[in-house]
């Protein structure tokens, strides 16, 4: 046994009793079974995989019958793809019949064909580093496509010709970008060339599968590498076209930043701010625990409205007026197309819409009213908005960067002070809906909603004024409304 294999088995030691038990059960029944894919790769890398993936010569029905005798709970949501799942304690095990996935031309769903041997199963896997296996219970290492060499070289290479592999499952092209982001691997040149030539084939994959890969990429330690690969190969043109569109041509006078590079830098800076954080004069503040998908999506997409709003001004300037509003609308459209859930769509688009709000703060002369509105408009997204706004400073001018940082420190300090004094997180008008209706003698409806909104504006502008003053202001407002004459 080689030292490398010894170290990998030592990393798998906590799971070896369970793996041995399953291996003996399947071999006693006349079937082959092997640990395969990510868990084997990660064992050699010294990483822990969340799940255990096994492949077997047994059919799904045979696998299910064995697992039921074994006593573990089973589920078969992946039966159509040959997969039966089980759990022992906190460990999730998925067992898949030897197989080969392929797409019919124009189809969004892979066609599953079950195979007859471990080698046949391995050659159909996405990359050689994921085509290594450990036969069970013998722990024989199987590496027919030199995945271990690729692992040492941090290289992504397909076991079969990349054109065949990517044609069988086009989502593998996105997995290449994800592994670049997760593991820091580089894609072998022939595989990258095939990704470029076949980028349009990603369009046959369902939006849900594309979304899931994109999420894994964005939550990786270094998403920039994966995103750059998607853009450079043309895959992003089909799944996230707003990103390559940020590569605005650079004019000879360099009158504006490279928006694409700026956006990737903002993403990196936002990631660096995740977790525990302190502010000058405040000490520790509420953190955004990472990896945070909403923050990372907002950082990546915050400027996607710029291409549509770019204008060249007299005198050589460039403007992007209202790009935050346009960008918020584009963000909603793209995330919905990728089948993100409603809450994620709402939160990310709201952050994009708000990301420029701080720049109206100037040198720190915001009124308390403006600070209240900033907090109220951000709502539960305030901590993320703090990080997004800070990350959006990519100037090379050190003095300017330090000035902006100090100004935002001051804003955060003012927010904390007002929150302590006025409970801004739960700011409400000083009269509730029932009190408003009773004061004006009206029923619930649109007029009541307008009255509530007016008193909320008063609360934000003036701070706490007491119920009596709020009631007097409500009556003053009501006297100017056409409905009051009809009452």
Coordinates of C-alpha atoms in Angstrom, one line a residue:
X1 CA 0.0 0.0 0.0
X2 CA 1.4 3.4 -1.0
X3 CA 1.9 6.2 1.5
X4 CA -0.7 8.3 -0.4
X5 CA -3.3 5.5 -0.1
X6 CA -2.5 5.0 3.6
X7 CA -3.1 8.7 4.3
X8 CA -6.4 8.6 2.3
X9 CA -7.6 5.5 4.2
X10 CA -6.6 7.2 7.5
X11 CA -8.8 10.1 6.6
X12 CA -11.6 7.7 5.8
X13 CA -11.1 5.9 9.1
X14 CA -14.3 7.1 10.8
X15 CA -16.4 5.7 8.0
X16 CA -14.4 2.5 7.3
X17 CA -16.5 0.3 9.7
X18 CA -19.7 1.3 8.0
X19 CA -18.1 1.0 4.5
X20 CA -16.8 -2.5 5.4
X21 CA -20.2 -3.6 6.7
X22 CA -21.9 -2.5 3.5
X23 CA -19.2 -4.0 1.3
X24 CA -19.4 -7.4 3.0
X25 CA -23.2 -7.3 2.7
X26 CA -23.2 -6.6 -1.0
X27 CA -20.4 -9.0 -1.9
X28 CA -22.1 -11.8 0.1
X29 CA -25.1 -11.3 -2.1
X30 CA -22.9 -11.6 -5.2
X31 CA -22.6 -8.0 -6.1
X32 CA -19.7 -5.6 -6.6
X33 CA -19.6 -2.3 -4.7
X34 CA -17.1 0.5 -4.5
X35 CA -16.6 3.9 -2.9
X36 CA -16.3 6.4 -5.8
X37 CA -16.1 10.0 -6.9
X38 CA -15.9 12.9 -4.5
X39 CA -15.3 11.0 -1.3
X40 CA -12.3 9.2 -2.8
X41 CA -10.9 12.5 -4.3
X42 CA -11.4 14.3 -1.0
X43 CA -9.8 11.6 1.0
X44 CA -6.6 12.1 -1.0
X45 CA -6.9 15.9 -0.5
X46 CA -7.4 15.5 3.2
X47 CA -10.9 17.0 2.9
X48 CA -14.1 15.6 4.4
X49 CA -17.0 14.9 2.1
X50 CA -20.5 15.4 3.4
X51 CA -21.9 12.3 1.9
X52 CA -20.7 8.8 0.9
X53 CA -21.2 7.8 -2.7
X54 CA -21.1 4.2 -3.7
X55 CA -21.5 2.4 -7.0
X56 CA -22.6 -1.2 -7.4
X57 CA -23.4 -3.9 -9.9
X58 CA -26.7 -4.4 -8.1
X59 CA -29.9 -3.1 -9.6
X60 CA -31.8 -0.4 -7.7
X61 CA -34.4 -3.0 -6.6
X62 CA -31.6 -5.3 -5.3
X63 CA -29.9 -2.4 -3.6
X64 CA -33.1 -1.4 -1.9
X65 CA -33.9 -5.0 -0.7
X66 CA -30.4 -5.3 0.8
X67 CA -30.6 -2.0 2.6
X68 CA -34.0 -2.8 4.1
X69 CA -32.6 -6.0 5.5
X70 CA -29.6 -4.0 6.8
X71 CA -32.1 -1.9 8.8
X72 CA -31.3 1.5 7.6
X73 CA -34.1 3.9 6.4
X74 CA -34.1 4.2 2.6
X75 CA -35.4 6.7 0.0
X76 CA -35.6 6.4 -3.7
X77 CA -36.1 9.9 -5.1
X78 CA -33.1 9.1 -7.4
X79 CA -34.4 5.6 -8.5
X80 CA -34.9 6.8 -12.1
X81 CA -31.1 7.5 -12.1
X82 CA -30.3 4.2 -10.3
X83 CA -29.8 5.8 -6.9
X84 CA -31.1 4.5 -3.5
X85 CA -30.2 6.5 -0.4
X86 CA -29.8 5.5 3.2
X87 CA -28.6 6.9 6.5
X88 CA -26.6 5.5 9.4
X89 CA -26.6 8.0 12.3
X90 CA -25.5 11.4 10.8
X91 CA -23.9 9.7 7.7
X92 CA -25.8 9.8 4.4
X93 CA -25.0 7.0 2.0
X94 CA -26.1 7.0 -1.7
X95 CA -25.7 3.8 -3.7
X96 CA -26.0 4.0 -7.5
X97 CA -26.1 1.2 -10.0
X98 CA -23.3 1.3 -12.6
X99 CA -24.5 3.7 -15.1
X100 CA -23.9 6.1 -18.0
X101 CA -25.8 9.4 -18.4
X102 CA -26.4 10.9 -21.8
X103 CA -28.7 13.5 -23.4
X104 CA -30.8 12.9 -26.4
X105 CA -30.3 15.9 -28.9
X106 CA -32.6 18.7 -27.7
X107 CA -33.6 17.0 -24.5
X108 CA -33.3 18.6 -21.1
X109 CA -33.4 15.3 -19.2
X110 CA -30.5 12.8 -19.2
X111 CA -31.2 9.3 -20.5
X112 CA -29.9 6.7 -18.0
X113 CA -28.4 3.4 -19.2
X114 CA -27.1 1.0 -16.6
X115 CA -23.6 -0.5 -17.1
X116 CA -22.0 -3.8 -16.4
X117 CA -18.6 -2.9 -14.8
X118 CA -16.8 -0.5 -12.6
X119 CA -14.4 0.7 -15.3
X120 CA -17.4 1.3 -17.6
X121 CA -19.0 3.4 -14.9
X122 CA -15.8 5.3 -14.2
X123 CA -15.1 6.3 -17.8
X124 CA -18.5 8.0 -17.9
X125 CA -17.7 10.3 -14.9
X126 CA -17.0 13.9 -15.4
X127 CA -13.3 14.2 -14.6
X128 CA -10.5 11.7 -14.0
X129 CA -10.0 13.0 -10.4
X130 CA -13.6 11.9 -9.8
X131 CA -13.1 8.6 -11.6
X132 CA -11.1 6.9 -8.8
X133 CA -12.6 4.2 -6.6
X134 CA -12.0 1.9 -3.6
X135 CA -13.5 -1.6 -4.0
X136 CA -15.3 -2.7 -0.9
X137 CA -14.7 -4.4 1.5
X138 CA -11.1 -5.1 0.1
X139 CA -10.2 -1.4 -0.2
X140 CA -8.5 -2.1 -3.5
X141 CA -7.7 1.2 -5.2
X142 CA -9.0 1.5 -8.7
X143 CA -7.6 4.4 -10.9
X144 CA -7.9 3.4 -14.6
X145 CA -7.7 7.0 -15.9
X146 CA -4.8 8.4 -13.8
X147 CA -6.9 10.6 -11.6
X148 CA -4.3 10.5 -8.9
X149 CA -1.8 12.1 -11.2
X150 CA -4.3 14.8 -12.1
X151 CA -5.0 15.4 -8.4
X152 CA -1.3 15.9 -7.8
X153 CA -1.2 18.4 -10.8
X154 CA -4.4 20.1 -9.7
X155 CA -5.7 19.4 -13.2
X156 CA -9.2 18.7 -14.6
X157 CA -9.2 16.3 -17.4
X158 CA -12.1 14.1 -18.7
X159 CA -11.7 10.3 -18.7
X160 CA -13.0 10.1 -22.2
X161 CA -12.7 12.6 -25.0
X162 CA -14.0 15.9 -23.6
X163 CA -16.4 16.3 -26.6
X164 CA -18.0 13.0 -25.7
X165 CA -18.1 13.7 -21.9
X166 CA -19.6 17.2 -22.3
X167 CA -22.1 15.9 -24.9
X168 CA -23.2 13.1 -22.6
X169 CA -23.9 15.7 -19.8
X170 CA -23.3 19.4 -20.7
X171 CA -23.6 20.3 -17.0
X172 CA -20.1 18.9 -16.6
X173 CA -18.8 22.1 -18.2
X174 CA -20.2 24.1 -15.3
X175 CA -18.8 21.5 -12.9
X176 CA -15.4 22.3 -14.3
X177 CA -15.9 26.0 -13.3
X178 CA -17.2 24.9 -9.9
X179 CA -14.1 22.7 -9.2
X180 CA -11.9 25.6 -10.3
X181 CA -13.6 27.7 -7.6
X182 CA -13.8 25.0 -4.9
X183 CA -10.5 23.3 -5.3
X184 CA -8.3 25.7 -7.3
X185 CA -7.8 23.2 -10.1
X186 CA -7.1 24.3 -13.7
X187 CA -8.9 22.9 -16.7
X188 CA -6.8 20.9 -19.1
X189 CA -6.5 22.8 -22.5
X190 CA -8.4 20.3 -24.6
X191 CA -11.2 20.3 -22.1
X192 CA -11.3 24.1 -22.0
X193 CA -11.4 24.2 -25.8
X194 CA -14.3 21.7 -25.9
X195 CA -16.1 23.9 -23.4
X196 CA -15.7 26.9 -25.7
X197 CA -16.8 25.0 -28.8
X198 CA -19.8 23.4 -27.1
X199 CA -20.9 26.2 -24.8
X200 CA -24.3 26.5 -26.4
X201 CA -25.1 22.9 -25.5
X202 CA -25.6 24.0 -21.9
X203 CA -29.0 25.4 -23.0
X204 CA -30.5 21.9 -23.0
X205 CA -29.9 21.5 -19.3
X206 CA -32.7 22.5 -17.0
X207 CA -32.6 25.9 -15.2
X208 CA -32.8 24.2 -11.8
X209 CA -29.6 22.1 -12.5
X210 CA -27.8 25.1 -13.8
X211 CA -28.8 27.1 -10.8
X212 CA -27.6 24.5 -8.4
X213 CA -24.2 24.4 -10.0
X214 CA -24.0 28.2 -10.0
X215 CA -24.8 28.3 -6.3
X216 CA -22.1 25.7 -5.4
X217 CA -19.6 27.8 -7.4
X218 CA -20.6 31.1 -5.7
X219 CA -20.4 29.5 -2.3
X220 CA -16.9 28.2 -3.0
X221 CA -13.8 29.7 -1.5
X222 CA -12.7 31.4 -4.7
X223 CA -15.6 31.9 -7.0
X224 CA -13.7 34.4 -9.2
X225 CA -11.8 31.6 -10.9
X226 CA -14.9 29.7 -11.8
X227 CA -16.8 32.8 -13.0
X228 CA -13.9 33.8 -15.2
X229 CA -13.9 30.4 -16.7
X230 CA -17.6 30.6 -17.5
X231 CA -17.1 34.0 -19.1
X232 CA -13.9 33.1 -21.1
X233 CA -15.4 29.9 -22.5
X234 CA -18.7 31.6 -23.5
X235 CA -20.8 29.5 -21.1
X236 CA -21.9 32.6 -19.2
X237 CA -23.4 34.0 -22.4
X238 CA -26.1 31.3 -22.1
X239 CA -26.6 31.1 -18.3
X240 CA -25.7 34.5 -16.9
X241 CA -25.3 36.8 -19.9
X242 CA -25.4 39.9 -17.8
X243 CA -21.9 39.1 -16.5
X244 CA -20.0 39.1 -19.8
X245 CA -22.0 42.1 -20.8
X246 CA -20.1 44.0 -18.1
X247 CA -17.0 43.9 -20.2
X248 CA -17.6 47.3 -21.6
X249 CA -15.0 48.4 -24.2
X250 CA -12.3 50.4 -22.5
X251 CA -12.0 53.8 -24.2
X252 CA -8.6 55.3 -25.0
X253 CA -8.9 57.9 -22.2
X254 CA -9.9 55.3 -19.6
X255 CA -12.9 57.4 -18.6
X256 CA -14.6 54.6 -16.7
X257 CA -13.6 51.4 -14.8
X258 CA -13.6 48.0 -16.2
X259 CA -17.1 47.1 -14.8
X260 CA -16.5 43.3 -15.2
X261 CA -13.2 43.3 -13.3
X262 CA -14.7 45.7 -10.7
X263 CA -17.6 43.4 -10.1
X264 CA -15.4 40.4 -9.5
X265 CA -13.3 42.5 -7.1
X266 CA -16.4 43.6 -5.2
X267 CA -17.4 40.0 -4.9
X268 CA -13.9 39.1 -3.5
X269 CA -14.0 42.0 -1.1
X270 CA -17.5 41.1 0.1
X271 CA -16.4 37.5 0.8
X272 CA -13.4 38.9 2.8
X273 CA -15.9 40.8 5.0
X274 CA -18.0 37.8 5.9
X275 CA -17.8 36.6 9.5
X276 CA -16.8 38.5 12.6
X277 CA -16.2 42.2 12.0
X278 CA -15.4 45.3 14.0
X279 CA -16.0 49.0 13.2
X280 CA -13.8 51.8 14.5
X281 CA -15.4 53.4 17.5
X282 CA -18.0 50.6 17.8
X283 CA -16.0 47.4 18.3
X284 CA -17.6 44.1 17.2
X285 CA -20.8 44.5 15.1
X286 CA -23.4 42.1 13.8
X287 CA -21.7 39.8 11.3
X288 CA -22.9 38.3 8.1
X289 CA -21.9 34.7 8.4
X290 CA -20.3 33.2 5.3
X291 CA -20.6 31.8 2.9
X292 CA -23.7 34.0 2.3
X293 CA -25.4 33.4 -1.1
X294 CA -27.5 36.6 -1.0
X295 CA -24.6 38.9 -0.4
X296 CA -22.4 37.1 -3.0
X297 CA -25.1 37.3 -5.7
X298 CA -25.7 41.0 -4.9
X299 CA -22.0 41.8 -5.1
X300 CA -21.7 40.0 -8.4
X301 CA -24.8 41.6 -10.0
X302 CA -24.8 45.1 -8.4
X303 CA -23.7 46.9 -11.5
X304 CA -25.4 44.8 -14.2
X305 CA -27.6 47.9 -15.1
X306 CA -24.5 49.9 -16.2
X307 CA -24.3 48.7 -19.8
X308 CA -27.9 49.7 -20.5
X309 CA -27.6 53.1 -18.8
X310 CA -24.1 54.2 -20.0
X311 CA -24.0 57.7 -21.5
X312 CA -21.0 59.7 -22.8
X313 CA -21.3 63.2 -21.4
X314 CA -20.0 66.4 -22.9
X315 CA -16.5 67.0 -21.8
X316 CA -15.5 63.4 -21.8
X317 CA -17.4 62.1 -18.8
X318 CA -19.4 58.8 -18.6
X319 CA -22.6 58.4 -16.6
X320 CA -24.7 55.5 -15.6
X321 CA -27.8 57.3 -14.2
X322 CA -30.3 55.1 -12.3
X323 CA -28.3 51.9 -13.1
X324 CA -29.2 50.6 -9.6
X325 CA -32.9 50.7 -10.5
X326 CA -32.3 49.1 -13.9
X327 CA -30.0 46.6 -12.4
X328 CA -32.5 45.6 -9.7
X329 CA -35.1 44.8 -12.5
X330 CA -32.5 42.8 -14.5
X331 CA -31.5 40.9 -11.4
X332 CA -35.1 39.9 -10.7
X333 CA -35.5 38.7 -14.3
X334 CA -32.3 36.7 -14.3
X335 CA -32.8 35.0 -10.9
X336 CA -36.3 34.1 -11.8
X337 CA -35.1 32.6 -15.1
X338 CA -32.7 30.5 -13.0
X339 CA -35.6 29.4 -10.8
X340 CA -34.2 30.9 -7.6
X341 CA -36.8 31.0 -4.7
X342 CA -38.8 34.2 -4.2
X343 CA -37.0 35.3 -1.0
X344 CA -33.6 35.1 -2.7
X345 CA -34.9 37.0 -5.7
X346 CA -36.4 39.7 -3.5
X347 CA -33.4 40.1 -1.2
X348 CA -30.8 40.2 -3.9
X349 CA -32.7 42.6 -6.2
X350 CA -33.3 44.9 -3.2
X351 CA -29.6 45.0 -2.3
X352 CA -28.8 45.9 -5.9
X353 CA -31.4 48.7 -5.8
X354 CA -29.9 50.1 -2.5
X355 CA -26.2 49.7 -3.2
X356 CA -25.7 53.4 -4.2
X357 CA -27.7 54.8 -1.3
X358 CA -24.7 55.5 0.8
X359 CA -23.1 57.7 -1.8
X360 CA -25.8 60.3 -1.1
X361 CA -24.3 60.5 2.4
X362 CA -21.5 62.9 1.1
X363 CA -19.0 63.8 3.8
X364 CA -21.3 62.7 6.7
X365 CA -23.9 65.4 6.7
X366 CA -27.0 63.1 6.5
X367 CA -29.8 64.1 8.8
X368 CA -31.3 61.7 11.4
X369 CA -34.3 61.4 9.0
X370 CA -32.1 60.2 6.2
X371 CA -30.4 57.7 8.5
X372 CA -33.7 56.4 9.6
X373 CA -34.9 55.9 6.0
X374 CA -31.6 54.1 5.2
X375 CA -32.2 51.6 8.0
X376 CA -35.9 51.2 7.3
X377 CA -35.4 50.7 3.6
X378 CA -32.7 48.1 4.2
X379 CA -34.8 46.3 6.8
X380 CA -33.4 42.9 7.6
X381 CA -30.8 43.3 4.8
X382 CA -29.0 46.1 6.7
X383 CA -25.9 44.0 7.7
X384 CA -25.5 42.7 4.2
X385 CA -26.0 46.3 2.8
X386 CA -23.1 47.4 5.0
X387 CA -20.8 44.8 3.5
X388 CA -21.9 45.4 -0.1
X389 CA -21.5 49.1 0.2
X390 CA -18.0 48.8 1.8
X391 CA -17.0 46.2 -0.9
X392 CA -18.1 48.6 -3.7
X393 CA -15.0 50.8 -3.0
X394 CA -12.3 49.6 -5.5
X395 CA -10.5 52.8 -6.0
X396 CA -6.7 52.7 -6.1
X397 CA -6.6 56.1 -4.5
X398 CA -5.6 55.2 -1.0
X399 CA -6.7 58.5 0.6
X400 CA -10.1 58.3 -1.1
X401 CA -10.6 54.7 0.0
X402 CA -9.7 55.6 3.6
X403 CA -12.0 58.6 3.6
X404 CA -14.9 56.5 2.3
X405 CA -14.2 53.9 5.0
X406 CA -14.2 56.4 7.8
X407 CA -17.4 58.0 6.4
X408 CA -19.1 54.6 6.5
X409 CA -17.8 53.9 9.9
X410 CA -19.5 57.2 11.0
X411 CA -22.7 56.1 9.3
X412 CA -22.7 52.7 11.1
X413 CA -22.0 54.5 14.4
X414 CA -25.0 56.9 13.8
X415 CA -27.2 53.9 12.9
X416 CA -26.3 52.1 16.1
X417 CA -26.9 55.3 18.2
X418 CA -30.3 55.9 16.7
X419 CA -31.2 52.2 16.9
X420 CA -30.4 52.2 20.6
X421 CA -32.5 55.4 21.1
X422 CA -35.5 54.6 18.8
X423 CA -35.6 50.9 18.1
X424 CA -35.3 51.6 14.4
X425 CA -35.4 47.9 13.4
X426 CA -39.1 48.0 14.4
X427 CA -40.0 51.5 13.5
X428 CA -43.8 52.0 13.1
X429 CA -46.1 55.0 13.0
X430 CA -47.1 56.1 16.5
X431 CA -50.8 55.3 15.7
X432 CA -51.7 51.8 14.6
X433 CA -54.2 51.0 11.9
X434 CA -57.1 50.8 14.4
X435 CA -56.3 54.1 15.9
X436 CA -56.0 55.8 12.5
X437 CA -59.4 54.4 11.4
X438 CA -61.0 55.5 14.7
X439 CA -59.5 59.0 14.5
X440 CA -60.6 59.6 10.9
X441 CA -63.9 57.6 11.1
X442 CA -62.9 55.4 8.1
X443 CA -63.0 51.7 7.2
X444 CA -60.0 49.6 6.3
X445 CA -59.0 50.2 2.7
X446 CA -56.7 52.2 0.4
X447 CA -57.3 55.5 2.3
X448 CA -56.3 53.9 5.5
X449 CA -53.2 52.6 3.8
X450 CA -52.3 56.2 2.6
X451 CA -52.8 57.6 6.1
X452 CA -50.6 54.9 7.6
X453 CA -47.8 55.6 5.0
X454 CA -48.0 59.3 5.8
X455 CA -47.6 58.8 9.5
X456 CA -44.7 56.4 8.8
X457 CA -43.0 59.2 6.8
X458 CA -43.5 61.6 9.7
X459 CA -42.0 59.1 12.1
X460 CA -38.9 58.7 9.8
X461 CA -38.5 62.4 9.3
X462 CA -39.1 63.6 12.9
X463 CA -38.4 60.6 15.1
X464 CA -40.7 59.9 18.0
X465 CA -43.2 62.7 18.6
X466 CA -45.8 61.1 20.8
X467 CA -49.4 59.9 20.1
X468 CA -51.0 63.3 20.6
X469 CA -48.7 65.1 18.1
X470 CA -49.1 62.2 15.7
X471 CA -52.9 62.4 15.9
X472 CA -52.8 66.2 15.3
X473 CA -50.6 65.6 12.2
X474 CA -53.0 63.0 11.0
X475 CA -55.9 65.3 11.3
X476 CA -54.0 68.1 9.5
X477 CA -53.2 65.7 6.7
X478 CA -56.8 64.5 6.5
X479 CA -58.1 68.0 6.1
X480 CA -56.2 68.2 2.8
X481 CA -57.6 65.0 1.4
X482 CA -60.6 64.9 -1.0
X483 CA -62.1 62.1 1.0
X484 CA -62.4 64.2 4.1
X485 CA -65.0 66.5 2.4
X486 CA -67.1 63.4 1.6
X487 CA -67.0 62.0 5.1

